[in-house]
Amino acid sequence: MNARLARLMTLPVLLVAWQFAAWAAGGHSYILPGPVLVADAWLAHWDTILRQAGITFLEIGIGLLLGAALGTASALGMAASPGLRRLMLPLLVASQAIPVFALAPILVLWLGYGLASKITMAVIIIYFPVSAAFLDGLRRTDPGWLELARTMNARPATMLLRLRLPAALPALASGLRVATAVAPIGAVIGEWVGSSAGLGYMMLQANARMQIPLMFAALLTLAVFAVALYLAADAALRRLVPWQVETLPSDA
Amino acid sequence: MIDPSSASAPTFRPLATPGIVLRGARLVHEGLPLFDGLDFALAAGRCTCLLGPSGVGKSTLLRLIAGLAVGASGAAEGDDGRPLSGRIALMAQQDLLLPWLSALDNALLGYRLRHEVAPRTEAVALLARLGLGAASHLRPAALSGGMRQRVALARTLMENRPVVLMDEPFSGLDAITRLRLQTLAAEELRGCTVMLVTHDPLEALRLGHRIFVMTGRPAGLSDPIEPPGAPPRDAADPGLLRLQGELLKRLAAEAA
């Protein structure tokens, strides 16, 4: 069986397995609704689902942009200045040591039930993988390149921007991939803790009203979006570093 | 003071070519001196080869002259008494090409890093002369090892510096490519003060006006060997091959 066929088969196989699992669970739609029920719920509420999804996607999108920008900028700053590095590295670690779940209620308290608290949550989650991966890349420039640049009388700022930065782009790309994968977590947690809109809010409401198929429909929408976001980011990042050679055996 | 010879120098050649003097070089590596009180000189406009077994400190000596050795004492300066900074170009065993730049942009790296206007026309002509005319727009990943090292040579030459320090620049190449590149380098670097570090006696004999063998710990230098004729010398010359035999014997005796 060739690889393309295998990839096409993944979805139907998952759906069939899901249906069997639903039957095995006793056919109770309030425990595990099958794919048909969930599809029904999606079609019945598609306009609401998409409206709520739009809000969640907006939170994720803005969070991703801000978090990536902040992470990139602070990694560059830390690479340029040892003082800033000493100041910020502990902060960076601390931002991860406190679980975002514990921060969520405080952020909602400060920033309200609207977009701001969710975006902030997403930014906190995204910031670390981006800045840590990028800083790591910036630190690992081939020493031979730097020596060459020194004999060429390059200034430190130029070395950072024209040598270290492009050399660290593959590492930054890895950080951004992780960031796109975890970004939905921040937004949805924010919605769970306190909100009046979004897919997380919708799932919470549906759960409370025992509308389990609707809850699954919302969850599925979020999953599809998260996967699509990741694939889009992956494709874009590959274009960003076309010289990066992949050494894993090809699966094409 | 104006050097009268500089007025008639060819256009794409550094004007004043200094020799280099290094006195009392000392470097301690893990408690043991690699060399101590070492004197070394590079004759102006000549190619000086430094031959010796691995780990003897040849590369360190080169890096010391380049101003890159950490923890070493003994500064190299031009025999005109001026410091060497800005007058040195470096070529290493690794091509050190930037994977995101084309061959042409790699050859012009120095200008990029100094925010200077890049002499693209000269670089294109140089790459063509080195046999890379069709490859100048390619990234290093698309080039063979020999081509990459030729781009590195182009980058070194484009710096247009009077002193060129080369650290085993051809040792990663196959025999035929290596011979070809040696000839190219010798022709392109004529008139520069060159220091070539190598562990290949034949390479030293082909390219060096003057050859020193570096051995021992702390390391010392042999008396200079000056093969007859002008480099690049014919690798098949019987006199050269006999000298190669002698040098090999000498290196082998040191290693024993």
Short mmCIF file of C-alpha atoms in Angstrom, two decimals:
data_model
loop_
_atom_site.label_atom_id
_atom_site.label_comp_id
_atom_site.label_asym_id
_atom_site.label_seq_id
_atom_site.Cartn_x
_atom_site.Cartn_y
_atom_site.Cartn_z
CA MET A 1 0.00 0.00 0.00
CA ASN A 2 1.49 3.30 -0.95
CA ALA A 3 1.91 6.22 1.42
CA ARG A 4 -0.63 8.54 -0.19
CA LEU A 5 -3.36 5.91 0.06
CA ALA A 6 -2.41 5.31 3.69
CA ARG A 7 -2.81 9.00 4.43
CA LEU A 8 -6.22 9.08 2.72
CA MET A 9 -7.32 6.07 4.73
CA THR A 10 -6.50 7.59 8.14
CA LEU A 11 -9.71 9.60 8.44
CA PRO A 12 -12.24 6.87 7.47
CA VAL A 13 -10.46 4.38 9.74
CA LEU A 14 -10.65 6.84 12.65
CA LEU A 15 -14.36 7.50 12.00
CA VAL A 16 -15.19 3.79 11.89
CA ALA A 17 -13.19 3.19 15.08
CA TRP A 18 -15.06 6.07 16.71
CA GLN A 19 -18.44 4.60 15.71
CA PHE A 20 -17.46 1.19 17.09
CA ALA A 21 -16.26 2.81 20.32
CA ALA A 22 -19.61 4.60 20.62
CA TRP A 23 -21.46 1.30 20.21
CA ALA A 24 -19.16 -0.39 22.67
CA ALA A 25 -19.90 2.39 25.19
CA GLY A 26 -23.52 1.26 25.10
CA GLY A 27 -24.83 3.72 22.58
CA HIS A 28 -25.44 6.40 25.22
CA SER A 29 -25.14 9.68 23.38
CA TYR A 30 -24.50 11.46 26.71
CA ILE A 31 -21.32 9.42 27.27
CA LEU A 32 -19.81 9.09 23.84
CA PRO A 33 -21.89 10.16 20.83
CA GLY A 34 -21.00 8.54 17.51
CA PRO A 35 -19.80 10.49 14.49
CA VAL A 36 -23.27 10.58 12.91
CA LEU A 37 -24.83 12.21 15.94
CA VAL A 38 -22.00 14.71 16.17
CA ALA A 39 -22.32 15.54 12.48
CA ASP A 40 -26.05 16.09 13.02
CA ALA A 41 -25.34 18.42 15.92
CA TRP A 42 -22.79 20.31 13.83
CA LEU A 43 -25.23 20.76 10.95
CA ALA A 44 -28.00 21.88 13.30
CA HIS A 45 -25.83 24.50 15.00
CA TRP A 46 -23.25 25.31 12.37
CA ASP A 47 -23.86 29.03 12.42
CA THR A 48 -23.43 29.27 16.21
CA ILE A 49 -20.41 26.99 16.16
CA LEU A 50 -18.69 29.02 13.46
CA ARG A 51 -19.50 32.30 15.20
CA GLN A 52 -18.00 31.04 18.47
CA ALA A 53 -15.09 29.45 16.59
CA GLY A 54 -14.33 32.78 14.96
CA ILE A 55 -13.80 34.32 18.39
CA THR A 56 -11.54 31.49 19.57
CA PHE A 57 -9.53 31.57 16.32
CA LEU A 58 -9.14 35.32 16.67
CA GLU A 59 -7.78 34.87 20.20
CA ILE A 60 -5.38 32.19 19.00
CA GLY A 61 -4.29 34.19 15.96
CA ILE A 62 -3.61 37.42 17.82
CA GLY A 63 -1.98 35.51 20.67
CA LEU A 64 0.27 33.73 18.21
CA LEU A 65 1.33 36.94 16.48
CA LEU A 66 2.00 38.79 19.73
CA GLY A 67 3.66 35.83 21.44
CA ALA A 68 5.92 35.12 18.45
CA ALA A 69 6.85 38.80 18.12
CA LEU A 70 7.59 39.11 21.84
CA GLY A 71 9.52 35.83 21.95
CA THR A 72 11.59 36.71 18.89
CA ALA A 73 12.35 40.22 20.11
CA SER A 74 13.37 39.14 23.60
CA ALA A 75 15.59 36.33 22.26
CA LEU A 76 17.36 38.88 20.03
CA GLY A 77 17.69 41.25 22.96
CA MET A 78 19.11 38.53 25.18
CA ALA A 79 21.55 37.47 22.48
CA ALA A 80 22.73 41.05 22.06
CA SER A 81 23.12 41.93 25.74
CA PRO A 82 24.49 39.72 28.52
CA GLY A 83 22.91 42.03 31.11
CA LEU A 84 19.48 41.57 29.62
CA ARG A 85 20.11 37.83 29.46
CA ARG A 86 20.90 37.63 33.17
CA LEU A 87 17.81 39.68 33.92
CA MET A 88 15.38 37.85 31.67
CA LEU A 89 16.37 34.19 31.76
CA PRO A 90 15.00 33.62 35.30
CA LEU A 91 11.85 35.48 34.27
CA LEU A 92 11.52 33.22 31.26
CA VAL A 93 11.76 30.10 33.38
CA ALA A 94 9.39 31.52 35.99
CA SER A 95 6.82 32.23 33.30
CA GLN A 96 6.72 28.49 32.69
CA ALA A 97 7.03 27.32 36.28
CA ILE A 98 3.66 28.87 37.16
CA PRO A 99 0.95 26.76 35.50
CA VAL A 100 -1.13 28.85 33.16
CA PHE A 101 -4.23 27.29 34.73
CA ALA A 102 -3.32 28.99 38.01
CA LEU A 103 -2.86 32.32 36.25
CA ALA A 104 -6.10 32.16 34.31
CA PRO A 105 -8.46 33.33 37.07
CA ILE A 106 -6.17 36.23 37.90
CA LEU A 107 -5.94 37.29 34.27
CA VAL A 108 -9.72 37.14 33.96
CA LEU A 109 -10.01 39.20 37.12
CA TRP A 110 -7.64 41.84 35.78
CA LEU A 111 -8.48 41.86 32.10
CA GLY A 112 -12.12 40.91 32.13
CA TYR A 113 -14.21 38.32 30.36
CA GLY A 114 -13.39 39.56 26.87
CA LEU A 115 -10.64 38.85 24.36
CA ALA A 116 -7.80 40.47 26.30
CA SER A 117 -7.48 37.82 29.02
CA LYS A 118 -7.54 34.94 26.48
CA ILE A 119 -5.01 36.57 24.23
CA THR A 120 -2.73 37.20 27.19
CA MET A 121 -3.02 33.56 28.18
CA ALA A 122 -2.10 32.44 24.66
CA VAL A 123 0.81 34.89 24.59
CA ILE A 124 2.18 33.50 27.88
CA ILE A 125 2.01 29.96 26.54
CA ILE A 126 3.53 30.85 23.16
CA TYR A 127 6.25 33.17 24.40
CA PHE A 128 8.41 30.51 26.06
CA PRO A 129 8.90 27.97 23.26
CA VAL A 130 9.58 30.76 20.76
CA SER A 131 12.08 32.72 22.84
CA ALA A 132 13.81 29.63 24.27
CA ALA A 133 14.24 27.92 20.88
CA PHE A 134 15.34 31.12 19.14
CA LEU A 135 17.81 32.08 21.86
CA ASP A 136 19.24 28.58 21.73
CA GLY A 137 19.68 28.91 17.97
CA LEU A 138 21.29 32.33 18.32
CA ARG A 139 23.81 30.94 20.78
CA ARG A 140 24.85 28.05 18.57
CA THR A 141 26.29 29.90 15.63
CA ASP A 142 29.25 28.05 14.11
CA PRO A 143 32.32 29.62 15.81
CA GLY A 144 34.15 29.38 12.48
CA TRP A 145 31.64 31.80 10.94
CA LEU A 146 32.09 34.25 13.77
CA GLU A 147 35.89 34.14 13.50
CA LEU A 148 35.65 34.66 9.77
CA ALA A 149 33.37 37.64 10.39
CA ARG A 150 35.85 39.05 12.89
CA THR A 151 38.71 38.91 10.40
CA MET A 152 36.33 40.65 7.98
CA ASN A 153 35.96 43.47 10.54
CA ALA A 154 32.21 42.96 11.05
CA ARG A 155 30.61 44.87 13.92
CA PRO A 156 28.87 42.82 16.65
CA ALA A 157 25.43 44.14 15.68
CA THR A 158 26.01 43.10 12.08
CA MET A 159 27.18 39.66 13.16
CA LEU A 160 23.97 39.28 15.16
CA LEU A 161 21.68 40.35 12.33
CA ARG A 162 23.45 38.90 9.29
CA LEU A 163 25.04 35.78 10.76
CA ARG A 164 23.49 34.66 14.03
CA LEU A 165 19.93 35.52 13.09
CA PRO A 166 19.70 33.69 9.75
CA ALA A 167 21.67 30.80 11.25
CA ALA A 168 19.09 30.57 14.05
CA LEU A 169 16.04 30.60 11.77
CA PRO A 170 15.70 26.79 11.73
CA ALA A 171 15.64 26.83 15.54
CA LEU A 172 13.11 29.67 15.52
CA ALA A 173 10.99 27.62 13.12
CA SER A 174 10.99 24.71 15.58
CA GLY A 175 9.89 27.05 18.36
CA LEU A 176 7.11 28.48 16.21
CA ARG A 177 5.89 24.98 15.32
CA VAL A 178 5.58 24.11 19.00
CA ALA A 179 3.93 27.48 19.59
CA THR A 180 1.22 26.89 16.98
CA ALA A 181 0.56 23.47 18.46
CA VAL A 182 0.07 24.77 22.02
CA ALA A 183 -1.56 28.12 21.21
CA PRO A 184 -5.16 26.75 21.34
CA ILE A 185 -4.55 25.55 24.92
CA GLY A 186 -4.10 29.08 26.21
CA ALA A 187 -7.18 30.46 24.52
CA VAL A 188 -9.46 27.58 25.53
CA ILE A 189 -8.31 27.57 29.15
CA GLY A 190 -9.09 31.26 29.28
CA GLU A 191 -12.56 30.59 27.96
CA TRP A 192 -13.18 27.85 30.49
CA VAL A 193 -12.22 29.99 33.43
CA GLY A 194 -14.38 32.92 32.51
CA SER A 195 -15.88 34.10 29.26
CA SER A 196 -19.06 34.86 27.41
CA ALA A 197 -18.04 33.61 23.99
CA GLY A 198 -15.76 31.19 22.14
CA LEU A 199 -15.59 27.44 21.55
CA GLY A 200 -14.41 26.74 25.10
CA TYR A 201 -17.37 28.67 26.47
CA MET A 202 -19.69 26.81 24.12
CA MET A 203 -18.37 23.42 25.18
CA LEU A 204 -18.80 24.31 28.83
CA GLN A 205 -22.40 25.40 28.25
CA ALA A 206 -23.20 22.35 26.13
CA ASN A 207 -21.70 20.09 28.77
CA ALA A 208 -23.79 21.66 31.49
CA ARG A 209 -26.94 21.16 29.41
CA MET A 210 -26.03 17.58 28.53
CA GLN A 211 -25.81 18.51 24.85
CA ILE A 212 -22.86 16.15 24.49
CA PRO A 213 -23.04 15.81 20.68
CA LEU A 214 -22.85 19.61 20.40
CA MET A 215 -19.90 19.64 22.75
CA PHE A 216 -18.14 17.11 20.56
CA ALA A 217 -19.01 19.13 17.45
CA ALA A 218 -17.32 22.18 18.99
CA LEU A 219 -14.35 20.11 20.07
CA LEU A 220 -14.00 18.68 16.58
CA THR A 221 -14.09 22.15 15.07
CA LEU A 222 -11.31 23.23 17.39
CA ALA A 223 -9.24 20.14 16.54
CA VAL A 224 -9.63 20.63 12.79
CA PHE A 225 -8.62 24.27 13.14
CA ALA A 226 -5.62 23.42 15.31
CA VAL A 227 -4.36 20.83 12.84
CA ALA A 228 -4.92 23.16 9.88
CA LEU A 229 -3.09 25.94 11.72
CA TYR A 230 -0.15 23.66 12.41
CA LEU A 231 0.06 22.44 8.81
CA ALA A 232 -0.14 25.99 7.47
CA ALA A 233 2.57 27.15 9.87
CA ASP A 234 4.75 24.16 8.99
CA ALA A 235 4.47 24.89 5.26
CA ALA A 236 5.20 28.58 5.79
CA LEU A 237 8.21 27.84 8.00
CA ARG A 238 9.65 25.47 5.42
CA ARG A 239 9.61 28.37 2.98
CA LEU A 240 11.34 30.55 5.54
CA VAL A 241 14.36 28.20 5.74
CA PRO A 242 14.60 26.55 2.32
CA TRP A 243 18.29 25.72 2.87
CA GLN A 244 17.48 23.53 5.85
CA VAL A 245 18.19 19.96 4.81
CA GLU A 246 15.94 17.29 6.28
CA THR A 247 17.77 14.11 7.07
CA LEU A 248 14.90 11.87 8.10
CA PRO A 249 14.05 9.31 5.44
CA SER A 250 11.46 10.75 3.07
CA ASP A 251 7.86 9.62 3.47
CA ALA A 252 6.64 10.95 0.15
CA MET B 1 56.64 57.54 3.45
CA ILE B 2 55.38 56.46 0.06
CA ASP B 3 56.37 53.14 -1.39
CA PRO B 4 57.20 53.83 -5.05
CA SER B 5 56.38 50.24 -6.06
CA SER B 6 52.78 50.64 -4.88
CA ALA B 7 51.94 53.14 -7.63
CA SER B 8 52.36 50.58 -10.38
CA ALA B 9 50.67 47.74 -8.54
CA PRO B 10 47.95 45.93 -10.50
CA THR B 11 44.45 47.22 -9.82
CA PHE B 12 42.99 44.21 -8.05
CA ARG B 13 45.91 43.51 -5.76
CA PRO B 14 46.59 44.95 -2.35
CA LEU B 15 48.95 47.86 -2.49
CA ALA B 16 51.47 47.55 0.32
CA THR B 17 52.16 43.89 1.08
CA PRO B 18 53.77 43.53 4.50
CA GLY B 19 55.76 40.66 5.86
CA ILE B 20 54.79 39.43 9.30
CA VAL B 21 56.87 39.11 12.42
CA LEU B 22 55.88 37.12 15.47
CA ARG B 23 58.20 37.15 18.48
CA GLY B 24 58.11 35.17 21.70
CA ALA B 25 54.81 33.47 21.02
CA ARG B 26 53.59 31.48 24.00
CA LEU B 27 50.50 29.40 24.48
CA VAL B 28 49.71 27.11 27.40
CA HIS B 29 47.09 24.47 26.78
CA GLU B 30 45.87 22.47 29.79
CA GLY B 31 48.99 23.23 31.81
CA LEU B 32 51.43 22.25 29.07
CA PRO B 33 53.02 24.85 26.84
CA LEU B 34 52.10 24.19 23.21
CA PHE B 35 54.86 26.57 22.26
CA ASP B 36 56.94 28.98 24.29
CA GLY B 37 59.18 31.77 23.11
CA LEU B 38 58.57 30.87 19.48
CA ASP B 39 59.76 33.27 16.80
CA PHE B 40 58.25 33.12 13.36
CA ALA B 41 58.31 35.30 10.29
CA LEU B 42 56.43 35.43 7.02
CA ALA B 43 58.31 36.95 4.12
CA ALA B 44 56.46 39.73 2.29
CA GLY B 45 54.75 38.60 -0.91
CA ARG B 46 55.84 35.02 -0.40
CA CYS B 47 54.10 31.77 0.50
CA THR B 48 55.35 30.28 3.76
CA CYS B 49 54.24 26.74 4.55
CA LEU B 50 54.02 25.29 8.03
CA LEU B 51 54.19 21.54 8.02
CA GLY B 52 53.79 19.24 10.97
CA PRO B 53 51.84 16.43 12.61
CA SER B 54 48.32 16.99 13.93
CA GLY B 55 48.09 18.62 17.35
CA VAL B 56 51.53 20.21 17.26
CA GLY B 57 50.03 23.72 17.28
CA LYS B 58 50.26 24.77 13.63
CA SER B 59 46.67 25.95 13.50
CA THR B 60 47.04 27.69 16.84
CA LEU B 61 50.05 29.58 15.53
CA LEU B 62 48.00 30.63 12.50
CA ARG B 63 45.12 31.71 14.72
CA LEU B 64 47.54 33.68 16.87
CA ILE B 65 48.66 35.62 13.82
CA ALA B 66 45.01 36.10 12.85
CA GLY B 67 44.33 37.51 16.32
CA LEU B 68 41.89 34.71 17.13
CA ALA B 69 43.86 32.62 19.65
CA VAL B 70 42.50 32.90 23.18
CA GLY B 71 44.97 32.86 26.06
CA ALA B 72 48.02 33.23 23.85
CA SER B 73 50.68 35.86 24.32
CA GLY B 74 52.93 37.31 21.68
CA ALA B 75 51.39 39.61 19.11
CA ALA B 76 52.06 39.40 15.43
CA GLU B 77 52.59 42.60 13.52
CA GLY B 78 53.50 43.71 10.06
CA ASP B 79 57.20 44.27 9.36
CA ASP B 80 56.13 47.83 8.59
CA GLY B 81 55.38 48.12 12.32
CA ARG B 82 51.63 48.48 11.88
CA PRO B 83 49.05 46.10 13.37
CA LEU B 84 47.55 43.42 11.15
CA SER B 85 43.88 44.00 11.83
CA GLY B 86 42.04 44.64 8.58
CA ARG B 87 44.91 43.34 6.48
CA ILE B 88 44.26 39.61 6.88
CA ALA B 89 42.00 37.20 5.04
CA LEU B 90 41.33 33.75 6.47
CA MET B 91 40.65 30.47 4.71
CA ALA B 92 39.95 27.41 6.82
CA GLN B 93 39.62 23.69 6.24
CA GLN B 94 35.83 24.03 6.47
CA ASP B 95 34.51 26.17 3.66
CA LEU B 96 32.40 28.14 6.20
CA LEU B 97 29.95 29.09 3.47
CA LEU B 98 26.64 30.42 4.70
CA PRO B 99 23.96 27.95 3.59
CA TRP B 100 21.35 30.64 2.96
CA LEU B 101 23.49 32.66 0.53
CA SER B 102 24.27 31.94 -3.11
CA ALA B 103 27.86 31.26 -4.17
CA LEU B 104 28.11 34.86 -5.41
CA ASP B 105 26.77 36.34 -2.15
CA ASN B 106 29.07 34.08 -0.17
CA ALA B 107 32.03 35.34 -2.18
CA LEU B 108 30.94 38.88 -1.27
CA LEU B 109 30.33 38.08 2.41
CA GLY B 110 32.93 40.55 3.69
CA TYR B 111 31.21 43.45 1.95
CA ARG B 112 27.82 42.35 3.30
CA LEU B 113 29.22 42.23 6.82
CA ARG B 114 30.86 45.63 6.53
CA HIS B 115 27.81 47.24 4.85
CA GLU B 116 29.99 48.19 1.89
CA VAL B 117 29.02 48.39 -1.75
CA ALA B 118 29.78 44.95 -3.14
CA PRO B 119 31.94 44.72 -6.28
CA ARG B 120 29.57 42.26 -7.99
CA THR B 121 31.16 42.53 -11.42
CA GLU B 122 34.58 41.58 -10.07
CA ALA B 123 33.09 38.73 -8.04
CA VAL B 124 31.23 37.35 -11.06
CA ALA B 125 34.43 37.52 -13.13
CA LEU B 126 36.44 35.84 -10.36
CA LEU B 127 33.92 33.02 -9.96
CA ALA B 128 34.00 32.48 -13.72
CA ARG B 129 37.81 32.35 -13.62
CA LEU B 130 37.59 29.73 -10.86
CA GLY B 131 35.25 27.67 -13.04
CA LEU B 132 32.09 28.56 -11.13
CA GLY B 133 30.47 30.80 -13.74
CA ALA B 134 27.37 28.63 -14.06
CA ALA B 135 27.09 27.99 -10.33
CA SER B 136 27.24 31.53 -8.96
CA HIS B 137 23.51 31.67 -8.17
CA LEU B 138 23.44 28.27 -6.42
CA ARG B 139 23.38 27.73 -2.68
CA PRO B 140 26.26 25.76 -1.12
CA ALA B 141 24.10 22.65 -0.63
CA ALA B 142 23.90 22.33 -4.41
CA LEU B 143 27.70 22.43 -4.85
CA SER B 144 30.32 19.68 -4.61
CA GLY B 145 33.07 19.83 -1.98
CA GLY B 146 35.60 21.09 -4.52
CA MET B 147 33.22 23.78 -5.78
CA ARG B 148 32.45 24.90 -2.24
CA GLN B 149 36.13 25.25 -1.45
CA ARG B 150 36.57 27.27 -4.65
CA VAL B 151 33.80 29.61 -3.48
CA ALA B 152 35.67 29.89 -0.17
CA LEU B 153 38.82 30.76 -2.15
CA ALA B 154 36.83 33.37 -4.09
CA ARG B 155 35.55 34.85 -0.80
CA THR B 156 39.15 34.97 0.49
CA LEU B 157 40.39 36.67 -2.69
CA MET B 158 37.50 39.14 -2.81
CA GLU B 159 38.62 40.47 0.55
CA ASN B 160 41.60 41.84 -1.34
CA ARG B 161 43.82 41.66 1.73
CA PRO B 162 47.64 41.63 1.46
CA VAL B 163 47.98 38.77 3.95
CA VAL B 164 46.20 35.45 3.49
CA LEU B 165 46.22 32.79 6.20
CA MET B 166 45.18 29.30 5.08
CA ASP B 167 44.58 26.44 7.47
CA GLU B 168 44.60 23.11 5.63
CA PRO B 169 42.32 24.59 3.00
CA PHE B 170 42.42 21.61 0.65
CA SER B 171 42.69 18.67 3.02
CA GLY B 172 39.05 17.64 2.66
CA LEU B 173 39.28 17.17 -1.10
CA ASP B 174 40.13 14.26 -3.36
CA ALA B 175 43.66 14.15 -4.84
CA ILE B 176 42.87 15.48 -8.31
CA THR B 177 40.62 18.30 -7.10
CA ARG B 178 43.25 19.18 -4.52
CA LEU B 179 46.04 19.48 -7.13
CA ARG B 180 43.81 21.65 -9.33
CA LEU B 181 42.83 23.93 -6.46
CA GLN B 182 46.44 24.26 -5.29
CA THR B 183 47.42 25.50 -8.73
CA LEU B 184 44.48 27.92 -8.85
CA ALA B 185 45.25 29.25 -5.39
CA ALA B 186 48.95 29.70 -6.12
CA GLU B 187 48.15 31.68 -9.27
CA GLU B 188 45.48 33.84 -7.65
CA LEU B 189 47.51 34.55 -4.52
CA ARG B 190 50.71 35.53 -6.30
CA GLY B 191 52.15 38.61 -4.62
CA CYS B 192 50.30 38.12 -1.33
CA THR B 193 51.96 37.23 1.92
CA VAL B 194 50.60 33.74 2.45
CA MET B 195 50.81 31.40 5.39
CA LEU B 196 49.70 27.87 4.56
CA VAL B 197 49.29 25.33 7.32
CA THR B 198 49.22 21.77 6.06
CA HIS B 199 50.10 18.20 6.99
CA ASP B 200 50.66 17.24 3.37
CA PRO B 201 54.38 17.51 2.42
CA LEU B 202 53.59 17.51 -1.29
CA GLU B 203 51.21 20.43 -0.87
CA ALA B 204 53.86 22.39 1.01
CA LEU B 205 56.45 21.57 -1.63
CA ARG B 206 54.17 22.57 -4.49
CA LEU B 207 53.05 25.89 -3.01
CA GLY B 208 55.69 27.13 -0.55
CA HIS B 209 58.51 29.52 -1.30
CA ARG B 210 59.69 28.53 2.13
CA ILE B 211 58.72 25.57 4.30
CA PHE B 212 59.07 25.14 8.04
CA VAL B 213 58.54 21.85 9.82
CA MET B 214 56.95 22.30 13.23
CA THR B 215 57.57 19.50 15.76
CA GLY B 216 57.94 18.75 19.45
CA ARG B 217 56.31 19.96 22.64
CA PRO B 218 56.82 22.79 23.27
CA ALA B 219 57.00 23.03 19.51
CA GLY B 220 59.97 24.33 17.60
CA LEU B 221 60.54 25.14 13.95
CA SER B 222 63.03 23.53 11.61
CA ASP B 223 65.42 25.48 9.42
CA PRO B 224 63.57 26.71 6.37
CA ILE B 225 63.43 24.50 3.30
CA GLU B 226 63.38 26.40 0.02
CA PRO B 227 62.53 24.16 -2.92
CA PRO B 228 63.95 25.35 -6.27
CA GLY B 229 61.69 27.00 -8.83
CA ALA B 230 58.56 29.12 -8.48
CA PRO B 231 55.25 27.77 -7.18
CA PRO B 232 53.00 26.18 -8.21
CA ARG B 233 55.52 23.42 -8.85
CA ASP B 234 54.85 20.28 -10.87
CA ALA B 235 53.72 17.48 -8.58
CA ALA B 236 55.46 14.93 -10.79
CA ASP B 237 58.87 16.63 -10.67
CA PRO B 238 61.47 14.04 -9.51
CA GLY B 239 63.36 16.58 -7.37
CA LEU B 240 60.13 17.52 -5.62
CA LEU B 241 59.21 13.89 -5.03
CA ARG B 242 62.65 13.20 -3.53
CA LEU B 243 62.18 16.16 -1.16
CA GLN B 244 58.73 14.81 -0.33
CA GLY B 245 60.34 11.50 0.63
CA GLU B 246 62.78 13.26 2.93
CA LEU B 247 60.05 15.33 4.55
CA LEU B 248 57.87 12.24 5.09
CA LYS B 249 60.79 10.47 6.74
CA ARG B 250 61.37 13.44 9.00
CA LEU B 251 57.72 13.63 10.03
CA ALA B 252 57.58 9.89 10.61
CA ALA B 253 60.70 10.05 12.82
CA GLU B 254 59.02 12.75 14.90
CA ALA B 255 55.86 10.74 15.27
CA ALA B 256 57.76 7.65 16.50
#
